[in-house]
PDB file of C-alpha atoms (C1' of nucleotides) in Angstrom:
ATOM      1  CA  MET A  13      22.652 106.896 164.014  1.00  0.00           C
ATOM      2  CA  LYS A  14      19.824 108.795 162.897  1.00  0.00           C
ATOM      3  CA  GLU A  15      20.547 108.453 159.253  1.00  0.00           C
ATOM      4  CA  ILE A  16      21.721 104.621 160.137  1.00  0.00           C
ATOM      5  CA  ILE A  17      17.972 104.109 161.243  1.00  0.00           C
ATOM      6  CA  ALA A  18      16.943 105.083 158.270  1.00  0.00           C
ATOM      7  CA  LEU A  19      18.496 104.099 155.820  1.00  0.00           C
ATOM      8  CA  LEU A  20      17.807 100.927 157.389  1.00  0.00           C
ATOM      9  CA  ARG A  21      14.301 101.942 157.074  1.00  0.00           C
ATOM     10  CA  ARG A  22      14.378 102.485 153.718  1.00  0.00           C
ATOM     11  CA  HIS A  23      15.739  99.294 153.420  1.00  0.00           C
ATOM     12  CA  GLY A  24      13.169  97.420 154.573  1.00  0.00           C
ATOM     13  CA  ILE A  25      14.916  96.335 157.821  1.00  0.00           C
ATOM     14  CA  GLN A  26      13.495  96.985 161.745  1.00  0.00           C
ATOM     15  CA  ALA A  27      16.454  98.374 162.296  1.00  0.00           C
ATOM     16  CA  THR A  28      18.040  97.093 166.423  1.00  0.00           C
ATOM     17  CA  PRO A  29      21.011  98.231 167.777  1.00  0.00           C
ATOM     18  CA  GLN A  30      22.857  94.997 166.739  1.00  0.00           C
ATOM     19  CA  ARG A  31      21.539  95.914 163.166  1.00  0.00           C
ATOM     20  CA  ILE A  32      22.921  99.614 163.380  1.00  0.00           C
ATOM     21  CA  ALA A  33      26.069  99.196 164.818  1.00  0.00           C
ATOM     22  CA  ILE A  34      27.072  96.855 162.254  1.00  0.00           C
ATOM     23  CA  ALA A  35      26.143  99.120 159.698  1.00  0.00           C
ATOM     24  CA  GLU A  36      27.601 102.005 161.282  1.00  0.00           C
ATOM     25  CA  CYS A  37      31.538 100.176 160.369  1.00  0.00           C
ATOM     26  CA  VAL A  38      30.624  98.722 157.730  1.00  0.00           C
ATOM     27  CA  LEU A  39      29.298 101.634 155.665  1.00  0.00           C
ATOM     28  CA  LYS A  40      32.338 103.828 157.033  1.00  0.00           C
ATOM     29  CA  ALA A  41      33.855 105.056 154.217  1.00  0.00           C
ATOM     30  CA  ASP A  42      36.399 103.220 152.432  1.00  0.00           C
ATOM     31  CA  ALA A  43      35.908 100.765 154.484  1.00  0.00           C
ATOM     32  CA  HIS A  44      36.235  97.378 153.300  1.00  0.00           C
ATOM     33  CA  PRO A  45      36.003  95.014 156.191  1.00  0.00           C
ATOM     34  CA  THR A  46      35.228  91.037 156.324  1.00  0.00           C
ATOM     35  CA  ALA A  47      32.397  89.801 157.697  1.00  0.00           C
ATOM     36  CA  ASP A  48      35.066  88.736 161.014  1.00  0.00           C
ATOM     37  CA  ALA A  49      36.754  92.241 161.570  1.00  0.00           C
ATOM     38  CA  VAL A  50      32.954  93.846 161.728  1.00  0.00           C
ATOM     39  CA  TRP A  51      31.941  91.253 164.814  1.00  0.00           C
ATOM     40  CA  GLU A  52      35.506  92.206 166.225  1.00  0.00           C
ATOM     41  CA  ALA A  53      34.275  96.066 165.495  1.00  0.00           C
ATOM     42  CA  VAL A  54      30.903  95.353 166.775  1.00  0.00           C
ATOM     43  CA  LYS A  55      31.731  93.638 169.727  1.00  0.00           C
ATOM     44  CA  ARG A  56      33.726  96.457 171.328  1.00  0.00           C
ATOM     45  CA  ALA A  57      30.351  98.409 172.111  1.00  0.00           C
ATOM     46  CA  HIS A  58      27.904  95.217 172.118  1.00  0.00           C
ATOM     47  CA  PRO A  59      30.448  92.628 173.482  1.00  0.00           C
ATOM     48  CA  THR A  60      27.335  89.727 173.942  1.00  0.00           C
ATOM     49  CA  VAL A  61      26.774  89.380 169.980  1.00  0.00           C
ATOM     50  CA  SER A  62      27.354  86.753 167.829  1.00  0.00           C
ATOM     51  CA  ARG A  63      28.955  85.965 165.011  1.00  0.00           C
ATOM     52  CA  ALA A  64      25.672  84.458 163.776  1.00  0.00           C
ATOM     53  CA  THR A  65      24.724  87.855 163.765  1.00  0.00           C
ATOM     54  CA  VAL A  66      26.865  89.576 161.570  1.00  0.00           C
ATOM     55  CA  TYR A  67      27.188  87.023 159.229  1.00  0.00           C
ATOM     56  CA  ASN A  68      23.449  86.935 159.051  1.00  0.00           C
ATOM     57  CA  THR A  69      22.894  90.352 159.577  1.00  0.00           C
ATOM     58  CA  LEU A  70      25.788  91.203 156.621  1.00  0.00           C
ATOM     59  CA  HIS A  71      24.014  89.161 154.212  1.00  0.00           C
ATOM     60  CA  LEU A  72      20.902  90.772 155.356  1.00  0.00           C
ATOM     61  CA  PHE A  73      22.566  94.044 153.449  1.00  0.00           C
ATOM     62  CA  CYS A  74      24.319  92.267 150.791  1.00  0.00           C
ATOM     63  CA  GLU A  75      20.936  91.310 149.677  1.00  0.00           C
ATOM     64  CA  ARG A  76      18.801  94.403 150.421  1.00  0.00           C
ATOM     65  CA  ASN A  77      21.797  95.923 147.775  1.00  0.00           C
ATOM     66  CA  MET A  78      22.656  97.987 151.207  1.00  0.00           C
ATOM     67  CA  ILE A  79      26.554  96.814 150.976  1.00  0.00           C
ATOM     68  CA  LYS A  80      28.156  94.097 148.040  1.00  0.00           C
ATOM     69  CA  SER A  81      29.759  91.902 148.787  1.00  0.00           C
ATOM     70  CA  GLN A  82      33.174  91.085 146.483  1.00  0.00           C
ATOM     71  CA  ILE A  83      35.711  88.383 146.954  1.00  0.00           C
ATOM     72  CA  LEU A  84      38.715  89.382 146.283  1.00  0.00           C
ATOM     73  CA  LYS A  85      41.154  87.888 148.790  1.00  0.00           C
ATOM     74  CA  GLU A  86      42.096  84.296 148.949  1.00  0.00           C
ATOM     75  CA  GLY A  87      38.976  82.470 150.562  1.00  0.00           C
ATOM     76  CA  ILE A  88      37.346  85.491 152.031  1.00  0.00           C
ATOM     77  CA  ALA A  89      34.586  87.964 151.306  1.00  0.00           C
ATOM     78  CA  VAL A  90      34.310  91.886 152.205  1.00  0.00           C
ATOM     79  CA  PHE A  91      32.070  93.892 151.987  1.00  0.00           C
ATOM     80  CA  ASP A  92      31.402  96.926 150.401  1.00  0.00           C
ATOM     81  CA  ARG A  93      29.365  99.462 150.639  1.00  0.00           C
ATOM     82  CA  ASN A  94      29.639 101.142 147.734  1.00  0.00           C
ATOM     83  CA  THR A  95      27.438  99.087 145.580  1.00  0.00           C
ATOM     84  CA  GLY A  96      27.692 100.988 142.342  1.00  0.00           C
ATOM     85  CA  PRO A  97      29.800  99.876 139.940  1.00  0.00           C
ATOM     86  CA  HIS A  98      33.736 100.578 140.577  1.00  0.00           C
ATOM     87  CA  HIS A  99      37.072  98.875 139.688  1.00  0.00           C
ATOM     88  CA  HIS A 100      39.436  97.238 142.483  1.00  0.00           C
ATOM     89  CA  PHE A 101      42.907  98.003 143.906  1.00  0.00           C
ATOM     90  CA  ILE A 102      44.553  95.446 145.955  1.00  0.00           C
ATOM     91  CA  ASP A 103      47.458  96.270 147.773  1.00  0.00           C
ATOM     92  CA  GLU A 104      49.305  92.738 148.101  1.00  0.00           C
ATOM     93  CA  GLY A 105      51.830  93.735 150.548  1.00  0.00           C
ATOM     94  CA  THR A 106      48.940  94.475 153.343  1.00  0.00           C
ATOM     95  CA  GLY A 107      45.910  93.306 151.524  1.00  0.00           C
ATOM     96  CA  GLU A 108      43.973  96.298 152.065  1.00  0.00           C
ATOM     97  CA  ILE A 109      41.274  96.821 149.374  1.00  0.00           C
ATOM     98  CA  ILE A 110      41.181 100.490 147.120  1.00  0.00           C
ATOM     99  CA  ASP A 111      38.345 101.590 145.649  1.00  0.00           C
ATOM    100  CA  ILE A 112      38.667 103.007 141.930  1.00  0.00           C
ATOM    101  CA  PRO A 113      36.543 105.558 140.773  1.00  0.00           C
ATOM    102  CA  TRP A 114      35.116 103.545 137.701  1.00  0.00           C
ATOM    103  CA  GLU A 115      35.361 106.344 135.015  1.00  0.00           C
ATOM    104  CA  SER A 116      38.680 106.163 136.320  1.00  0.00           C
ATOM    105  CA  LEU A 117      39.599 103.082 133.950  1.00  0.00           C
ATOM    106  CA  GLU A 118      37.615 102.738 130.980  1.00  0.00           C
ATOM    107  CA  VAL A 119      36.964  98.869 129.211  1.00  0.00           C
ATOM    108  CA  ILE A 120      36.994  98.002 125.562  1.00  0.00           C
ATOM    109  CA  GLY A 121      35.827  95.262 123.654  1.00  0.00           C
ATOM    110  CA  GLU A 122      34.071  93.878 125.620  1.00  0.00           C
ATOM    111  CA  GLU A 123      30.374  94.672 124.240  1.00  0.00           C
ATOM    112  CA  SER A 124      32.353  92.762 121.443  1.00  0.00           C
ATOM    113  CA  LEU A 125      32.604  89.573 123.557  1.00  0.00           C
ATOM    114  CA  GLN A 126      30.473  86.711 121.367  1.00  0.00           C
ATOM    115  CA  GLY A 127      28.143  84.561 123.851  1.00  0.00           C
ATOM    116  CA  PHE A 128      28.428  85.914 126.512  1.00  0.00           C
ATOM    117  CA  GLU A 129      25.596  88.020 128.336  1.00  0.00           C
ATOM    118  CA  ILE A 130      27.582  90.638 130.539  1.00  0.00           C
ATOM    119  CA  ARG A 131      25.427  91.635 134.273  1.00  0.00           C
ATOM    120  CA  GLU A 132      28.495  93.673 135.595  1.00  0.00           C
ATOM    121  CA  TYR A 133      32.644  93.851 135.448  1.00  0.00           C
ATOM    122  CA  GLN A 134      34.803  95.766 136.684  1.00  0.00           C
ATOM    123  CA  VAL A 135      38.889  96.288 136.770  1.00  0.00           C
ATOM    124  CA  VAL A 136      40.976  93.794 139.483  1.00  0.00           C
ATOM    125  CA  ILE A 137      44.794  95.249 140.077  1.00  0.00           C
ATOM    126  CA  ARG A 138      47.191  93.732 141.732  1.00  0.00           C
ATOM    127  CA  GLY A 139      50.155  95.312 143.212  1.00  0.00           C
ATOM    128  CA  ARG A 140      51.252  97.774 145.868  1.00  0.00           C
ATOM    129  CA  LYS A 141      50.464 101.260 147.186  1.00  0.00           C
ATOM    130  CA  LYS A 142      53.096 103.428 146.296  1.00  0.00           C
ATOM    131  CA  THR A 143      55.034 104.817 149.372  1.00  0.00           C
ATOM    132  CA  GLY A 144      55.202 108.177 150.762  1.00  0.00           C
TER     133      GLY A 144
ATOM    134  CA  MET B   2      52.805  61.748 129.541  1.00  0.00           C
ATOM    135  CA  LYS B   3      56.966  63.131 128.398  1.00  0.00           C
ATOM    136  CA  GLU B   4      55.997  66.019 127.744  1.00  0.00           C
ATOM    137  CA  ILE B   5      54.812  66.182 131.087  1.00  0.00           C
ATOM    138  CA  ILE B   6      57.779  64.784 133.008  1.00  0.00           C
ATOM    139  CA  ALA B   7      59.280  66.892 131.191  1.00  0.00           C
ATOM    140  CA  LEU B   8      58.018  69.592 132.554  1.00  0.00           C
ATOM    141  CA  LEU B   9      57.664  68.903 135.551  1.00  0.00           C
ATOM    142  CA  ARG B  10      61.657  68.912 135.474  1.00  0.00           C
ATOM    143  CA  ARG B  11      62.014  71.860 133.911  1.00  0.00           C
ATOM    144  CA  HIS B  12      60.178  73.884 136.661  1.00  0.00           C
ATOM    145  CA  GLY B  13      62.250  71.736 139.222  1.00  0.00           C
ATOM    146  CA  ILE B  14      59.554  68.938 140.028  1.00  0.00           C
ATOM    147  CA  GLN B  15      60.645  65.295 140.724  1.00  0.00           C
ATOM    148  CA  ALA B  16      58.248  63.647 138.340  1.00  0.00           C
ATOM    149  CA  THR B  17      55.633  61.071 140.847  1.00  0.00           C
ATOM    150  CA  PRO B  18      52.774  58.661 139.192  1.00  0.00           C
ATOM    151  CA  GLN B  19      50.675  60.768 141.708  1.00  0.00           C
ATOM    152  CA  ARG B  20      52.254  64.415 140.030  1.00  0.00           C
ATOM    153  CA  ILE B  21      52.010  63.663 136.994  1.00  0.00           C
ATOM    154  CA  ALA B  22      48.453  62.575 137.120  1.00  0.00           C
ATOM    155  CA  ILE B  23      47.702  65.225 138.882  1.00  0.00           C
ATOM    156  CA  ALA B  24      49.986  67.359 136.715  1.00  0.00           C
ATOM    157  CA  GLU B  25      47.716  66.078 133.363  1.00  0.00           C
ATOM    158  CA  CYS B  26      44.377  66.975 134.846  1.00  0.00           C
ATOM    159  CA  VAL B  27      45.014  70.662 135.498  1.00  0.00           C
ATOM    160  CA  LEU B  28      47.127  71.500 132.283  1.00  0.00           C
ATOM    161  CA  LYS B  29      43.638  70.018 130.142  1.00  0.00           C
ATOM    162  CA  ALA B  30      42.512  73.012 128.283  1.00  0.00           C
ATOM    163  CA  ASP B  31      40.614  75.062 129.261  1.00  0.00           C
ATOM    164  CA  ALA B  32      40.358  73.505 132.655  1.00  0.00           C
ATOM    165  CA  HIS B  33      39.526  75.548 135.819  1.00  0.00           C
ATOM    166  CA  PRO B  34      39.749  73.238 138.003  1.00  0.00           C
ATOM    167  CA  THR B  35      39.117  73.025 142.048  1.00  0.00           C
ATOM    168  CA  ALA B  36      41.346  71.338 144.004  1.00  0.00           C
ATOM    169  CA  ASP B  37      38.034  68.645 144.668  1.00  0.00           C
ATOM    170  CA  ALA B  38      37.498  68.750 141.300  1.00  0.00           C
ATOM    171  CA  VAL B  39      41.537  67.332 140.911  1.00  0.00           C
ATOM    172  CA  TRP B  40      41.055  64.890 143.606  1.00  0.00           C
ATOM    173  CA  GLU B  41      37.797  63.341 142.297  1.00  0.00           C
ATOM    174  CA  ALA B  42      39.799  62.880 138.959  1.00  0.00           C
ATOM    175  CA  VAL B  43      43.486  61.995 139.913  1.00  0.00           C
ATOM    176  CA  LYS B  44      41.262  59.074 142.388  1.00  0.00           C
ATOM    177  CA  ARG B  45      40.265  57.834 139.171  1.00  0.00           C
ATOM    178  CA  ALA B  46      43.996  56.365 138.279  1.00  0.00           C
ATOM    179  CA  HIS B  47      45.277  56.703 141.474  1.00  0.00           C
ATOM    180  CA  PRO B  48      42.429  55.264 144.416  1.00  0.00           C
ATOM    181  CA  THR B  49      45.126  56.142 147.131  1.00  0.00           C
ATOM    182  CA  VAL B  50      45.550  59.697 146.539  1.00  0.00           C
ATOM    183  CA  SER B  51      45.112  62.063 150.376  1.00  0.00           C
ATOM    184  CA  ARG B  52      43.546  65.278 149.446  1.00  0.00           C
ATOM    185  CA  ALA B  53      46.936  66.662 151.323  1.00  0.00           C
ATOM    186  CA  THR B  54      49.362  64.956 148.311  1.00  0.00           C
ATOM    187  CA  VAL B  55      46.857  67.132 145.517  1.00  0.00           C
ATOM    188  CA  TYR B  56      47.003  70.659 148.385  1.00  0.00           C
ATOM    189  CA  ASN B  57      50.041  70.674 148.365  1.00  0.00           C
ATOM    190  CA  THR B  58      50.952  68.961 144.879  1.00  0.00           C
ATOM    191  CA  LEU B  59      48.582  72.049 143.274  1.00  0.00           C
ATOM    192  CA  HIS B  60      50.731  74.615 145.723  1.00  0.00           C
ATOM    193  CA  LEU B  61      53.744  73.440 144.568  1.00  0.00           C
ATOM    194  CA  PHE B  62      52.756  74.058 140.947  1.00  0.00           C
ATOM    195  CA  CYS B  63      51.465  77.534 142.174  1.00  0.00           C
ATOM    196  CA  GLU B  64      55.154  78.161 143.473  1.00  0.00           C
ATOM    197  CA  ARG B  65      56.928  77.143 140.769  1.00  0.00           C
ATOM    198  CA  ASN B  66      54.943  79.181 138.119  1.00  0.00           C
ATOM    199  CA  MET B  67      53.069  75.617 136.020  1.00  0.00           C
ATOM    200  CA  ILE B  68      49.697  77.324 137.240  1.00  0.00           C
ATOM    201  CA  LYS B  69      47.773  80.126 138.542  1.00  0.00           C
ATOM    202  CA  SER B  70      45.266  79.851 141.847  1.00  0.00           C
ATOM    203  CA  GLN B  71      42.574  82.611 140.777  1.00  0.00           C
ATOM    204  CA  ILE B  72      40.383  83.582 143.148  1.00  0.00           C
ATOM    205  CA  LEU B  73      37.161  84.124 141.576  1.00  0.00           C
ATOM    206  CA  LYS B  74      34.395  81.937 143.460  1.00  0.00           C
ATOM    207  CA  GLU B  75      33.010  81.853 147.136  1.00  0.00           C
ATOM    208  CA  GLY B  76      35.551  81.077 149.250  1.00  0.00           C
ATOM    209  CA  ILE B  77      37.133  78.281 146.833  1.00  0.00           C
ATOM    210  CA  ALA B  78      40.432  78.670 144.597  1.00  0.00           C
ATOM    211  CA  VAL B  79      40.409  77.087 141.307  1.00  0.00           C
ATOM    212  CA  PHE B  80      43.392  76.302 139.483  1.00  0.00           C
ATOM    213  CA  ASP B  81      44.690  77.877 135.971  1.00  0.00           C
ATOM    214  CA  ARG B  82      47.104  76.335 133.156  1.00  0.00           C
ATOM    215  CA  ASN B  83      47.023  79.584 131.536  1.00  0.00           C
ATOM    216  CA  THR B  84      50.432  81.754 133.403  1.00  0.00           C
ATOM    217  CA  GLY B  85      50.191  84.391 131.115  1.00  0.00           C
ATOM    218  CA  PRO B  86      47.672  87.278 131.862  1.00  0.00           C
ATOM    219  CA  HIS B  87      44.407  86.843 130.401  1.00  0.00           C
ATOM    220  CA  HIS B  88      40.590  88.440 131.175  1.00  0.00           C
ATOM    221  CA  HIS B  89      37.762  86.127 133.149  1.00  0.00           C
ATOM    222  CA  PHE B  90      34.219  85.114 132.454  1.00  0.00           C
ATOM    223  CA  ILE B  91      31.954  83.999 135.580  1.00  0.00           C
ATOM    224  CA  ASP B  92      28.891  82.356 134.684  1.00  0.00           C
ATOM    225  CA  GLU B  93      26.264  83.644 137.346  1.00  0.00           C
ATOM    226  CA  GLY B  94      24.682  80.310 136.666  1.00  0.00           C
ATOM    227  CA  THR B  95      26.772  78.007 136.708  1.00  0.00           C
ATOM    228  CA  GLY B  96      30.190  79.091 138.055  1.00  0.00           C
ATOM    229  CA  GLU B  97      31.604  77.990 135.035  1.00  0.00           C
ATOM    230  CA  ILE B  98      34.407  80.645 134.244  1.00  0.00           C
ATOM    231  CA  ILE B  99      35.654  81.698 130.983  1.00  0.00           C
ATOM    232  CA  ASP B 100      39.368  82.204 129.831  1.00  0.00           C
ATOM    233  CA  ILE B 101      39.055  85.592 127.954  1.00  0.00           C
ATOM    234  CA  PRO B 102      42.016  86.465 125.904  1.00  0.00           C
ATOM    235  CA  TRP B 103      43.964  89.833 126.688  1.00  0.00           C
ATOM    236  CA  GLU B 104      43.871  90.432 123.472  1.00  0.00           C
ATOM    237  CA  SER B 105      39.567  90.662 123.704  1.00  0.00           C
ATOM    238  CA  LEU B 106      39.649  93.393 125.557  1.00  0.00           C
ATOM    239  CA  GLU B 107      41.903  96.605 126.365  1.00  0.00           C
ATOM    240  CA  VAL B 108      41.452  98.788 129.561  1.00  0.00           C
ATOM    241  CA  ILE B 109      42.400 101.900 129.549  1.00  0.00           C
ATOM    242  CA  GLY B 110      43.649 104.808 132.108  1.00  0.00           C
ATOM    243  CA  GLU B 111      45.551 102.564 134.799  1.00  0.00           C
ATOM    244  CA  GLU B 112      48.879 104.039 133.790  1.00  0.00           C
ATOM    245  CA  SER B 113      47.492 106.788 135.251  1.00  0.00           C
ATOM    246  CA  LEU B 114      46.133 105.784 138.716  1.00  0.00           C
ATOM    247  CA  GLN B 115      48.112 107.860 140.479  1.00  0.00           C
ATOM    248  CA  GLY B 116      50.226 106.045 144.105  1.00  0.00           C
ATOM    249  CA  PHE B 117      50.094 102.620 142.721  1.00  0.00           C
ATOM    250  CA  GLU B 118      52.318  99.884 141.499  1.00  0.00           C
ATOM    251  CA  ILE B 119      50.279  97.726 138.876  1.00  0.00           C
ATOM    252  CA  ARG B 120      51.806  94.171 138.925  1.00  0.00           C
ATOM    253  CA  GLU B 121      49.420  92.655 136.879  1.00  0.00           C
ATOM    254  CA  TYR B 122      45.247  93.397 136.611  1.00  0.00           C
ATOM    255  CA  GLN B 123      42.689  91.534 134.727  1.00  0.00           C
ATOM    256  CA  VAL B 124      38.992  91.853 134.190  1.00  0.00           C
ATOM    257  CA  VAL B 125      36.572  89.663 135.725  1.00  0.00           C
ATOM    258  CA  ILE B 126      33.232  89.902 133.634  1.00  0.00           C
ATOM    259  CA  ARG B 127      30.447  88.268 135.701  1.00  0.00           C
ATOM    260  CA  GLY B 128      27.114  86.779 133.643  1.00  0.00           C
ATOM    261  CA  ARG B 129      25.504  84.343 131.891  1.00  0.00           C
ATOM    262  CA  LYS B 130      26.615  82.631 128.568  1.00  0.00           C
ATOM    263  CA  LYS B 131      24.839  82.670 126.293  1.00  0.00           C
ATOM    264  CA  THR B 132      22.326  79.670 125.500  1.00  0.00           C
ATOM    265  CA  GLY B 133      23.061  77.806 122.379  1.00  0.00           C
TER     266      GLY B 133
ATOM    267  C1'  DG C  14       0.789  85.270 170.269  1.00  0.00           C
ATOM    268  C1'  DT C  15       2.463  85.292 166.658  1.00  0.00           C
ATOM    269  C1'  DT C  16       6.477  87.612 164.220  1.00  0.00           C
ATOM    270  C1'  DC C  17      11.281  88.947 164.408  1.00  0.00           C
ATOM    271  C1'  DG C  18      15.778  88.986 165.687  1.00  0.00           C
ATOM    272  C1'  DT C  19      19.672  87.356 168.771  1.00  0.00           C
ATOM    273  C1'  DG C  20      22.853  83.598 170.609  1.00  0.00           C
ATOM    274  C1'  DC C  21      24.902  79.896 171.184  1.00  0.00           C
ATOM    275  C1'  DA C  22      26.460  75.727 170.337  1.00  0.00           C
ATOM    276  C1'  DA C  23      27.706  72.372 166.373  1.00  0.00           C
ATOM    277  C1'  DA C  24      27.953  71.608 161.601  1.00  0.00           C
ATOM    278  C1'  DC C  25      30.163  72.283 157.678  1.00  0.00           C
ATOM    279  C1'  DG C  26      33.126  72.662 153.461  1.00  0.00           C
ATOM    280  C1'  DG C  27      37.452  74.480 152.644  1.00  0.00           C
ATOM    281  C1'  DT C  28      42.686  74.198 153.200  1.00  0.00           C
ATOM    282  C1'  DT C  29      46.443  73.038 156.467  1.00  0.00           C
ATOM    283  C1'  DT C  30      49.096  71.308 159.211  1.00  0.00           C
ATOM    284  C1'  DG C  31      52.138  67.324 161.917  1.00  0.00           C
ATOM    285  C1'  DC C  32      53.688  63.569 162.224  1.00  0.00           C
ATOM    286  C1'  DA C  33      55.034  58.564 161.085  1.00  0.00           C
ATOM    287  C1'  DA C  34      55.944  55.377 157.208  1.00  0.00           C
ATOM    288  C1'  DC C  35      58.350  54.981 152.699  1.00  0.00           C
ATOM    289  C1'  DA C  36      61.087  55.620 148.376  1.00  0.00           C
ATOM    290  C1'  DA C  37      64.760  58.179 145.907  1.00  0.00           C
ATOM    291  C1'  DT C  38      69.150  59.096 145.842  1.00  0.00           C
TER     292       DT C  38
ATOM    293  C1'  DA D  10      71.950  58.107 155.656  1.00  0.00           C
ATOM    294  C1'  DT D  11      69.856  61.472 154.692  1.00  0.00           C
ATOM    295  C1'  DT D  12      66.376  63.466 151.804  1.00  0.00           C
ATOM    296  C1'  DG D  13      62.213  64.363 149.554  1.00  0.00           C
ATOM    297  C1'  DT D  14      57.439  62.351 149.140  1.00  0.00           C
ATOM    298  C1'  DT D  15      53.184  59.940 150.620  1.00  0.00           C
ATOM    299  C1'  DG D  16      48.838  59.371 152.961  1.00  0.00           C
ATOM    300  C1'  DC D  17      46.385  59.637 157.255  1.00  0.00           C
ATOM    301  C1'  DA D  18      43.996  61.992 160.773  1.00  0.00           C
ATOM    302  C1'  DA D  19      43.236  65.672 163.332  1.00  0.00           C
ATOM    303  C1'  DA D  20      43.081  70.941 163.503  1.00  0.00           C
ATOM    304  C1'  DC D  21      42.396  74.746 161.350  1.00  0.00           C
ATOM    305  C1'  DC D  22      39.067  79.103 159.760  1.00  0.00           C
ATOM    306  C1'  DG D  23      35.718  80.863 157.417  1.00  0.00           C
ATOM    307  C1'  DT D  24      30.409  80.650 157.507  1.00  0.00           C
ATOM    308  C1'  DT D  25      25.769  78.173 157.754  1.00  0.00           C
ATOM    309  C1'  DT D  26      22.536  76.542 160.060  1.00  0.00           C
ATOM    310  C1'  DG D  27      18.787  74.407 164.465  1.00  0.00           C
ATOM    311  C1'  DC D  28      17.359  75.129 168.014  1.00  0.00           C
ATOM    312  C1'  DA D  29      15.626  77.914 171.689  1.00  0.00           C
ATOM    313  C1'  DC D  30      15.140  81.783 174.232  1.00  0.00           C
ATOM    314  C1'  DG D  31      13.748  87.034 173.997  1.00  0.00           C
ATOM    315  C1'  DA D  32      11.763  91.680 172.155  1.00  0.00           C
ATOM    316  C1'  DA D  33       8.512  93.736 169.873  1.00  0.00           C
ATOM    317  C1'  DC D  34       4.295  94.350 167.164  1.00  0.00           C
TER     318       DC D  34
END
DNA sequence: GTTCGTGCAAACGGTTTGCAACAAT
DNA sequence: ATTGTTGCAAACCGTTTGCACGAAC
């Protein structure tokens, strides 16, 4: 709670009850919520928050590099508290998104691609999480 | 033209003028059109096609594995005639999507990921195409 | 009192759906 | 006559925008 406020301050964001609630939700470990999922969650504590506030706040967080938005699913953006480079696994059954640590995979050959100025890259894996 | 009809038949799709036009458009080399781009293009030859027909037809092609839809950009699907495995480069300036041949890159370590049943994976690179 | 954050509602753009007309078998 | 295909319009969903109210420096 105190840390969240400090974190917001550190990113030049004025702390408000709504923003704190949104930050708490989206910074939860291993969460990749959609904007609407954040809205639903935040509404439990702040029943009056508007969708617009949630969207605006998430964009603000992205601009300030607190979180990153990822386009991995059909037509919807999900938010990722992990702003460093990492890969993603997408469960095609459940839609669940799982971070894969950067060191788990190695990509070879990207430096030798001609004609591209690479800013970032990631491996996107689709399949199913093994049950059990 | 004849080949397109044969191709449709081969995928169990009845050939109609609209479908042939849509197929011609989306199967063009190196094209990654959006559904609306296909609609615009097809309208030139068939001014009466409806958006719905284009969307339905593209979905049909996807189901029948003639093309693949990719979710790489904000909120819009693009269609890819390259149904085999390959990687993608996305120009962050223009939004252009470029296929990277599968053999250009090698990913190491994906077999040793625990708990995942991998169906497919690809490297998604973001950056800028070098000018000149 | 000016700036910043909020809530509401309406608009937006891409996509989907329901339905009636139509063509093909 | 049945089946499949089309066009239209309306609905839909995630997202964005405009604006007025209110709180905070």
